[in-house]
Amino acid sequence: MSLLSDLRAALAAREPAIVVRVERAEGSTPREPGAAMLVTAGAVFGTVGGGALEMEGIAEARRMLAAGEREGRLDIPLGPAIGQCCGGRVVLGLERGTSAMLERLERADATARRAWPHVYLFGAGHTGQATARALEPLPLRTLVVDTRAERLAELPGGVEPRRAALPETEVAGAPPASAFVVMTHDHGLDFLIAAAALARADAAYVGMIGSATKREKFRRFLAERGEGERIGRLVLPIGGSAVRDKRPAVIAAMVAAELVVQLLGQNMNQDCAGFAPA
């Protein structure tokens, strides 16, 4: 998570900093408990929702920095106190950043990451690259599978490249409730991967890039294998059909949104796992 790297950098530079996080949120509020930001004398990283609430948190954090204080709390009724239209109530906790805090956050982050849903993205071509970039900042463990080392080398650093001579064999080793997104450079390979994914009854999502014609060809492919009923679990087109735009970045944005709804539908907050409410 970015707060970790921001806090790590502040400590390395001996820059005093305050972590501001949402401790409690009642009613309509801009962010949920656990959302956090890091405030220094000259910069702010992350967000607790923006607007007047965030400005109150920043001002209090900088007052604490100037006064040398280590902990604080703000209890803010959004409408009556600061005129914010959400109308709920937010309690912000403020704590000076320390090495002990960093260690606590690192442990909590490692635990949280182990629970992240897995996304297996097959294909590191133009659309695969765009999709990997769209998924990178999300609380998902994204693995990109391809046969081509040179394409895997172009991926962003936050995803895991995996070179495989037979990409379809990677499906079997995926943990339960994984998502499978299929967009390789070869339709025949797409069919093998998607068929293997659909054979997993525990797959949370199986999607394949393509058209109605490709779906029909794949349906016949499954039927010939005696697996025709599985086509009902396939998402094709991926990213929905409301936007007809084939640019890689647009497809990537739509697919990322689809996966967030499917995999993170419980409104999990991952901003600052070490400060998430009990």
mmCIF file of N, CA and C in Angstrom, residues 114-196:
data_model
loop_
_atom_site.group_PDB
_atom_site.id
_atom_site.type_symbol
_atom_site.label_atom_id
_atom_site.label_comp_id
_atom_site.label_asym_id
_atom_site.label_seq_id
_atom_site.Cartn_x
_atom_site.Cartn_y
_atom_site.Cartn_z
ATOM 1 N N ARG A 114 -1.991 -11.427 1.900
ATOM 2 C CA ARG A 114 -2.203 -12.866 1.765
ATOM 3 C C ARG A 114 -3.674 -13.195 1.543
ATOM 4 N N ALA A 115 -4.547 -12.314 1.983
ATOM 5 C CA ALA A 115 -5.989 -12.542 1.823
ATOM 6 C C ALA A 115 -6.548 -11.914 0.547
ATOM 7 N N TRP A 116 -5.729 -11.188 -0.201
ATOM 8 C CA TRP A 116 -6.221 -10.548 -1.417
ATOM 9 C C TRP A 116 -6.672 -11.591 -2.436
ATOM 10 N N PRO A 117 -7.755 -11.338 -3.138
ATOM 11 C CA PRO A 117 -8.152 -12.246 -4.227
ATOM 12 C C PRO A 117 -7.084 -12.282 -5.313
ATOM 13 N N HIS A 118 -6.919 -13.457 -5.922
ATOM 14 C CA HIS A 118 -5.965 -13.632 -7.010
ATOM 15 C C HIS A 118 -6.650 -13.386 -8.351
ATOM 16 N N VAL A 119 -5.971 -12.669 -9.215
ATOM 17 C CA VAL A 119 -6.416 -12.490 -10.594
ATOM 18 C C VAL A 119 -5.329 -13.032 -11.508
ATOM 19 N N TYR A 120 -5.684 -14.020 -12.309
ATOM 20 C CA TYR A 120 -4.768 -14.576 -13.304
ATOM 21 C C TYR A 120 -5.127 -13.955 -14.648
ATOM 22 N N LEU A 121 -4.230 -13.126 -15.140
ATOM 23 C CA LEU A 121 -4.436 -12.442 -16.412
ATOM 24 C C LEU A 121 -3.573 -13.140 -17.456
ATOM 25 N N PHE A 122 -4.219 -13.752 -18.432
ATOM 26 C CA PHE A 122 -3.503 -14.505 -19.455
ATOM 27 C C PHE A 122 -3.357 -13.631 -20.704
ATOM 28 N N GLY A 123 -2.110 -13.270 -20.992
ATOM 29 C CA GLY A 123 -1.832 -12.448 -22.164
ATOM 30 C C GLY A 123 -1.220 -11.118 -21.782
ATOM 31 N N ALA A 124 -0.001 -10.858 -22.277
ATOM 32 C CA ALA A 124 0.689 -9.609 -21.962
ATOM 33 C C ALA A 124 0.851 -8.741 -23.204
ATOM 34 N N GLY A 125 -0.126 -8.834 -24.102
ATOM 35 C CA GLY A 125 -0.140 -7.962 -25.272
ATOM 36 C C GLY A 125 -0.603 -6.563 -24.906
ATOM 37 N N HIS A 126 -1.056 -5.790 -25.890
ATOM 38 C CA HIS A 126 -1.426 -4.396 -25.638
ATOM 39 C C HIS A 126 -2.548 -4.278 -24.602
ATOM 40 N N THR A 127 -3.610 -5.069 -24.778
ATOM 41 C CA THR A 127 -4.722 -4.994 -23.831
ATOM 42 C C THR A 127 -4.344 -5.601 -22.493
ATOM 43 N N GLY A 128 -3.546 -6.655 -22.508
ATOM 44 C CA GLY A 128 -3.075 -7.241 -21.256
ATOM 45 C C GLY A 128 -2.215 -6.274 -20.470
ATOM 46 N N GLN A 129 -1.341 -5.544 -21.160
ATOM 47 C CA GLN A 129 -0.500 -4.551 -20.489
ATOM 48 C C GLN A 129 -1.365 -3.465 -19.867
ATOM 49 N N ALA A 130 -2.349 -2.975 -20.627
ATOM 50 C CA ALA A 130 -3.236 -1.926 -20.108
ATOM 51 C C ALA A 130 -4.032 -2.427 -18.915
ATOM 52 N N THR A 131 -4.492 -3.673 -18.977
ATOM 53 C CA THR A 131 -5.266 -4.235 -17.874
ATOM 54 C C THR A 131 -4.392 -4.426 -16.639
ATOM 55 N N ALA A 132 -3.154 -4.867 -16.837
ATOM 56 C CA ALA A 132 -2.228 -5.016 -15.710
ATOM 57 C C ALA A 132 -1.996 -3.672 -15.026
ATOM 58 N N ARG A 133 -1.860 -2.608 -15.810
ATOM 59 C CA ARG A 133 -1.659 -1.273 -15.223
ATOM 60 C C ARG A 133 -2.897 -0.818 -14.459
ATOM 61 N N ALA A 134 -4.082 -1.171 -14.966
ATOM 62 C CA ALA A 134 -5.319 -0.783 -14.279
ATOM 63 C C ALA A 134 -5.500 -1.548 -12.972
ATOM 64 N N LEU A 135 -5.027 -2.794 -12.929
ATOM 65 C CA LEU A 135 -5.199 -3.617 -11.738
ATOM 66 C C LEU A 135 -4.108 -3.390 -10.693
ATOM 67 N N GLU A 136 -2.965 -2.887 -11.126
ATOM 68 C CA GLU A 136 -1.805 -2.780 -10.228
ATOM 69 C C GLU A 136 -2.100 -2.073 -8.912
ATOM 70 N N PRO A 137 -2.800 -0.915 -8.895
ATOM 71 C CA PRO A 137 -2.996 -0.228 -7.606
ATOM 72 C C PRO A 137 -4.118 -0.795 -6.757
ATOM 73 N N LEU A 138 -4.824 -1.798 -7.234
ATOM 74 C CA LEU A 138 -5.985 -2.330 -6.516
ATOM 75 C C LEU A 138 -5.574 -3.417 -5.526
ATOM 76 N N PRO A 139 -6.378 -3.655 -4.503
ATOM 77 C CA PRO A 139 -6.068 -4.711 -3.525
ATOM 78 C C PRO A 139 -6.363 -6.093 -4.087
ATOM 79 N N LEU A 140 -5.631 -6.438 -5.136
ATOM 80 C CA LEU A 140 -5.744 -7.712 -5.814
ATOM 81 C C LEU A 140 -4.337 -8.220 -6.093
ATOM 82 N N ARG A 141 -4.132 -9.523 -5.962
ATOM 83 C CA ARG A 141 -2.850 -10.099 -6.353
ATOM 84 C C ARG A 141 -2.961 -10.506 -7.819
ATOM 85 N N THR A 142 -2.327 -9.737 -8.679
ATOM 86 C CA THR A 142 -2.455 -9.940 -10.122
ATOM 87 C C THR A 142 -1.232 -10.662 -10.663
ATOM 88 N N LEU A 143 -1.455 -11.800 -11.320
ATOM 89 C CA LEU A 143 -0.407 -12.570 -11.967
ATOM 90 C C LEU A 143 -0.665 -12.558 -13.468
ATOM 91 N N VAL A 144 0.341 -12.208 -14.238
ATOM 92 C CA VAL A 144 0.199 -12.145 -15.694
ATOM 93 C C VAL A 144 0.982 -13.290 -16.305
ATOM 94 N N VAL A 145 0.282 -14.130 -17.061
ATOM 95 C CA VAL A 145 0.871 -15.335 -17.630
ATOM 96 C C VAL A 145 1.018 -15.165 -19.137
ATOM 97 N N ASP A 146 2.208 -15.454 -19.650
ATOM 98 C CA ASP A 146 2.443 -15.364 -21.090
ATOM 99 C C ASP A 146 3.613 -16.270 -21.437
ATOM 100 N N THR A 147 3.712 -16.611 -22.704
ATOM 101 C CA THR A 147 4.837 -17.421 -23.178
ATOM 102 C C THR A 147 6.042 -16.557 -23.525
ATOM 103 N N ARG A 148 5.844 -15.235 -23.653
ATOM 104 C CA ARG A 148 6.872 -14.341 -24.207
ATOM 105 C C ARG A 148 7.559 -13.546 -23.095
ATOM 106 N N ALA A 149 8.836 -13.838 -22.884
ATOM 107 C CA ALA A 149 9.593 -13.157 -21.839
ATOM 108 C C ALA A 149 9.672 -11.658 -22.089
ATOM 109 N N GLU A 150 9.797 -11.257 -23.351
ATOM 110 C CA GLU A 150 9.953 -9.835 -23.654
ATOM 111 C C GLU A 150 8.701 -9.034 -23.330
ATOM 112 N N ARG A 151 7.523 -9.648 -23.461
ATOM 113 C CA ARG A 151 6.294 -8.939 -23.108
ATOM 114 C C ARG A 151 6.113 -8.891 -21.601
ATOM 115 N N LEU A 152 6.475 -9.945 -20.922
ATOM 116 C CA LEU A 152 6.396 -9.950 -19.463
ATOM 117 C C LEU A 152 7.322 -8.899 -18.861
ATOM 118 N N ALA A 153 8.449 -8.641 -19.508
ATOM 119 C CA ALA A 153 9.403 -7.653 -18.998
ATOM 120 C C ALA A 153 8.844 -6.234 -19.052
ATOM 121 N N GLU A 154 7.810 -6.012 -19.826
ATOM 122 C CA GLU A 154 7.223 -4.671 -19.970
ATOM 123 C C GLU A 154 6.132 -4.381 -18.941
ATOM 124 N N LEU A 155 5.810 -5.348 -18.099
ATOM 125 C CA LEU A 155 4.719 -5.175 -17.139
ATOM 126 C C LEU A 155 5.092 -4.200 -16.024
ATOM 127 N N PRO A 156 4.111 -3.553 -15.410
ATOM 128 C CA PRO A 156 4.389 -2.695 -14.250
ATOM 129 C C PRO A 156 4.880 -3.513 -13.069
ATOM 130 N N GLY A 157 5.615 -2.877 -12.185
ATOM 131 C CA GLY A 157 6.269 -3.586 -11.091
ATOM 132 C C GLY A 157 5.342 -4.199 -10.061
ATOM 133 N N GLY A 158 4.114 -3.724 -9.966
ATOM 134 C CA GLY A 158 3.218 -4.211 -8.926
ATOM 135 C C GLY A 158 2.473 -5.484 -9.262
ATOM 136 N N VAL A 159 2.696 -6.050 -10.443
ATOM 137 C CA VAL A 159 2.058 -7.320 -10.799
ATOM 138 C C VAL A 159 3.143 -8.387 -10.935
ATOM 139 N N GLU A 160 2.732 -9.646 -10.910
ATOM 140 C CA GLU A 160 3.688 -10.755 -10.924
ATOM 141 C C GLU A 160 3.737 -11.395 -12.307
ATOM 142 N N PRO A 161 4.868 -11.299 -13.001
ATOM 143 C CA PRO A 161 4.976 -11.967 -14.299
ATOM 144 C C PRO A 161 5.216 -13.457 -14.117
ATOM 145 N N ARG A 162 4.619 -14.236 -15.000
ATOM 146 C CA ARG A 162 4.816 -15.676 -14.922
ATOM 147 C C ARG A 162 4.913 -16.226 -16.355
ATOM 148 N N ARG A 163 6.108 -16.673 -16.707
ATOM 149 C CA ARG A 163 6.299 -17.236 -18.038
ATOM 150 C C ARG A 163 5.949 -18.718 -18.014
ATOM 151 N N ALA A 164 5.141 -19.145 -18.982
ATOM 152 C CA ALA A 164 4.712 -20.547 -19.025
ATOM 153 C C ALA A 164 4.626 -20.989 -20.472
ATOM 154 N N ALA A 165 5.254 -22.104 -20.781
ATOM 155 C CA ALA A 165 5.185 -22.656 -22.136
ATOM 156 C C ALA A 165 3.773 -23.116 -22.473
ATOM 157 N N LEU A 166 3.050 -23.593 -21.460
ATOM 158 C CA LEU A 166 1.660 -24.027 -21.614
ATOM 159 C C LEU A 166 0.809 -23.249 -20.616
ATOM 160 N N PRO A 167 0.392 -22.046 -20.971
ATOM 161 C CA PRO A 167 -0.324 -21.189 -20.012
ATOM 162 C C PRO A 167 -1.550 -21.838 -19.390
ATOM 163 N N GLU A 168 -2.255 -22.690 -20.132
ATOM 164 C CA GLU A 168 -3.478 -23.300 -19.592
ATOM 165 C C GLU A 168 -3.208 -24.163 -18.368
ATOM 166 N N THR A 169 -1.971 -24.635 -18.215
ATOM 167 C CA THR A 169 -1.658 -25.480 -17.054
ATOM 168 C C THR A 169 -1.560 -24.667 -15.765
ATOM 169 N N GLU A 170 -1.464 -23.346 -15.880
ATOM 170 C CA GLU A 170 -1.382 -22.495 -14.693
ATOM 171 C C GLU A 170 -2.707 -22.422 -13.943
ATOM 172 N N VAL A 171 -3.792 -22.744 -14.619
ATOM 173 C CA VAL A 171 -5.118 -22.636 -14.003
ATOM 174 C C VAL A 171 -5.250 -23.569 -12.804
ATOM 175 N N ALA A 172 -4.728 -24.755 -12.929
ATOM 176 C CA ALA A 172 -4.916 -25.765 -11.883
ATOM 177 C C ALA A 172 -4.291 -25.359 -10.561
ATOM 178 N N GLY A 173 -3.209 -24.598 -10.594
ATOM 179 C CA GLY A 173 -2.524 -24.226 -9.364
ATOM 180 C C GLY A 173 -3.066 -22.987 -8.688
ATOM 181 N N ALA A 174 -4.068 -22.346 -9.279
ATOM 182 C CA ALA A 174 -4.632 -21.131 -8.689
ATOM 183 C C ALA A 174 -5.421 -21.471 -7.425
ATOM 184 N N PRO A 175 -5.375 -20.600 -6.414
ATOM 185 C CA PRO A 175 -6.148 -20.867 -5.193
ATOM 186 C C PRO A 175 -7.643 -20.736 -5.439
ATOM 187 N N PRO A 176 -8.463 -21.272 -4.539
ATOM 188 C CA PRO A 176 -9.920 -21.130 -4.683
ATOM 189 C C PRO A 176 -10.327 -19.656 -4.763
ATOM 190 N N ALA A 177 -11.431 -19.423 -5.456
ATOM 191 C CA ALA A 177 -12.018 -18.084 -5.607
ATOM 192 C C ALA A 177 -11.144 -17.138 -6.413
ATOM 193 N N SER A 178 -10.270 -17.677 -7.257
ATOM 194 C CA SER A 178 -9.471 -16.841 -8.142
ATOM 195 C C SER A 178 -10.323 -16.365 -9.322
ATOM 196 N N ALA A 179 -9.854 -15.282 -9.950
ATOM 197 C CA ALA A 179 -10.468 -14.792 -11.178
ATOM 198 C C ALA A 179 -9.521 -15.070 -12.335
ATOM 199 N N PHE A 180 -10.081 -15.380 -13.495
ATOM 200 C CA PHE A 180 -9.292 -15.699 -14.674
ATOM 201 C C PHE A 180 -9.738 -14.782 -15.815
ATOM 202 N N VAL A 181 -8.796 -14.006 -16.327
ATOM 203 C CA VAL A 181 -9.076 -13.078 -17.426
ATOM 204 C C VAL A 181 -8.224 -13.508 -18.608
ATOM 205 N N VAL A 182 -8.867 -13.849 -19.715
ATOM 206 C CA VAL A 182 -8.176 -14.487 -20.839
ATOM 207 C C VAL A 182 -8.148 -13.544 -22.033
ATOM 208 N N MET A 183 -6.944 -13.165 -22.448
ATOM 209 C CA MET A 183 -6.784 -12.261 -23.588
ATOM 210 C C MET A 183 -5.418 -12.476 -24.250
ATOM 211 N N THR A 184 -5.149 -13.699 -24.654
ATOM 212 C CA THR A 184 -3.867 -13.984 -25.294
ATOM 213 C C THR A 184 -3.918 -13.590 -26.766
ATOM 214 N N HIS A 185 -2.810 -13.840 -27.455
ATOM 215 C CA HIS A 185 -2.703 -13.494 -28.877
ATOM 216 C C HIS A 185 -3.214 -14.617 -29.776
ATOM 217 N N ASP A 186 -3.775 -15.679 -29.186
ATOM 218 C CA ASP A 186 -4.151 -16.863 -29.958
ATOM 219 C C ASP A 186 -5.522 -17.365 -29.502
ATOM 220 N N HIS A 187 -6.496 -17.399 -30.430
ATOM 221 C CA HIS A 187 -7.854 -17.821 -30.063
ATOM 222 C C HIS A 187 -7.878 -19.254 -29.549
ATOM 223 N N GLY A 188 -7.109 -20.137 -30.175
ATOM 224 C CA GLY A 188 -7.080 -21.519 -29.727
ATOM 225 C C GLY A 188 -6.576 -21.641 -28.303
ATOM 226 N N LEU A 189 -5.548 -20.859 -27.970
ATOM 227 C CA LEU A 189 -5.019 -20.860 -26.607
ATOM 228 C C LEU A 189 -6.044 -20.272 -25.640
ATOM 229 N N ASP A 190 -6.719 -19.207 -26.076
ATOM 230 C CA ASP A 190 -7.793 -18.647 -25.247
ATOM 231 C C ASP A 190 -8.814 -19.721 -24.870
ATOM 232 N N PHE A 191 -9.190 -20.539 -25.847
ATOM 233 C CA PHE A 191 -10.207 -21.562 -25.607
ATOM 234 C C PHE A 191 -9.715 -22.592 -24.593
ATOM 235 N N LEU A 192 -8.455 -22.995 -24.714
ATOM 236 C CA LEU A 192 -7.913 -23.987 -23.776
ATOM 237 C C LEU A 192 -7.879 -23.432 -22.352
ATOM 238 N N ILE A 193 -7.447 -22.163 -22.222
ATOM 239 C CA ILE A 193 -7.356 -21.560 -20.891
ATOM 240 C C ILE A 193 -8.745 -21.380 -20.287
ATOM 241 N N ALA A 194 -9.660 -20.831 -21.083
ATOM 242 C CA ALA A 194 -11.008 -20.574 -20.571
ATOM 243 C C ALA A 194 -11.706 -21.878 -20.203
ATOM 244 N N ALA A 195 -11.504 -22.916 -20.983
ATOM 245 C CA ALA A 195 -12.118 -24.212 -20.663
ATOM 246 C C ALA A 195 -11.577 -24.751 -19.347
ATOM 247 N N ALA A 196 -10.262 -24.614 -19.152
ATOM 248 C CA ALA A 196 -9.665 -25.075 -17.893
ATOM 249 C C ALA A 196 -10.198 -24.273 -16.710
#
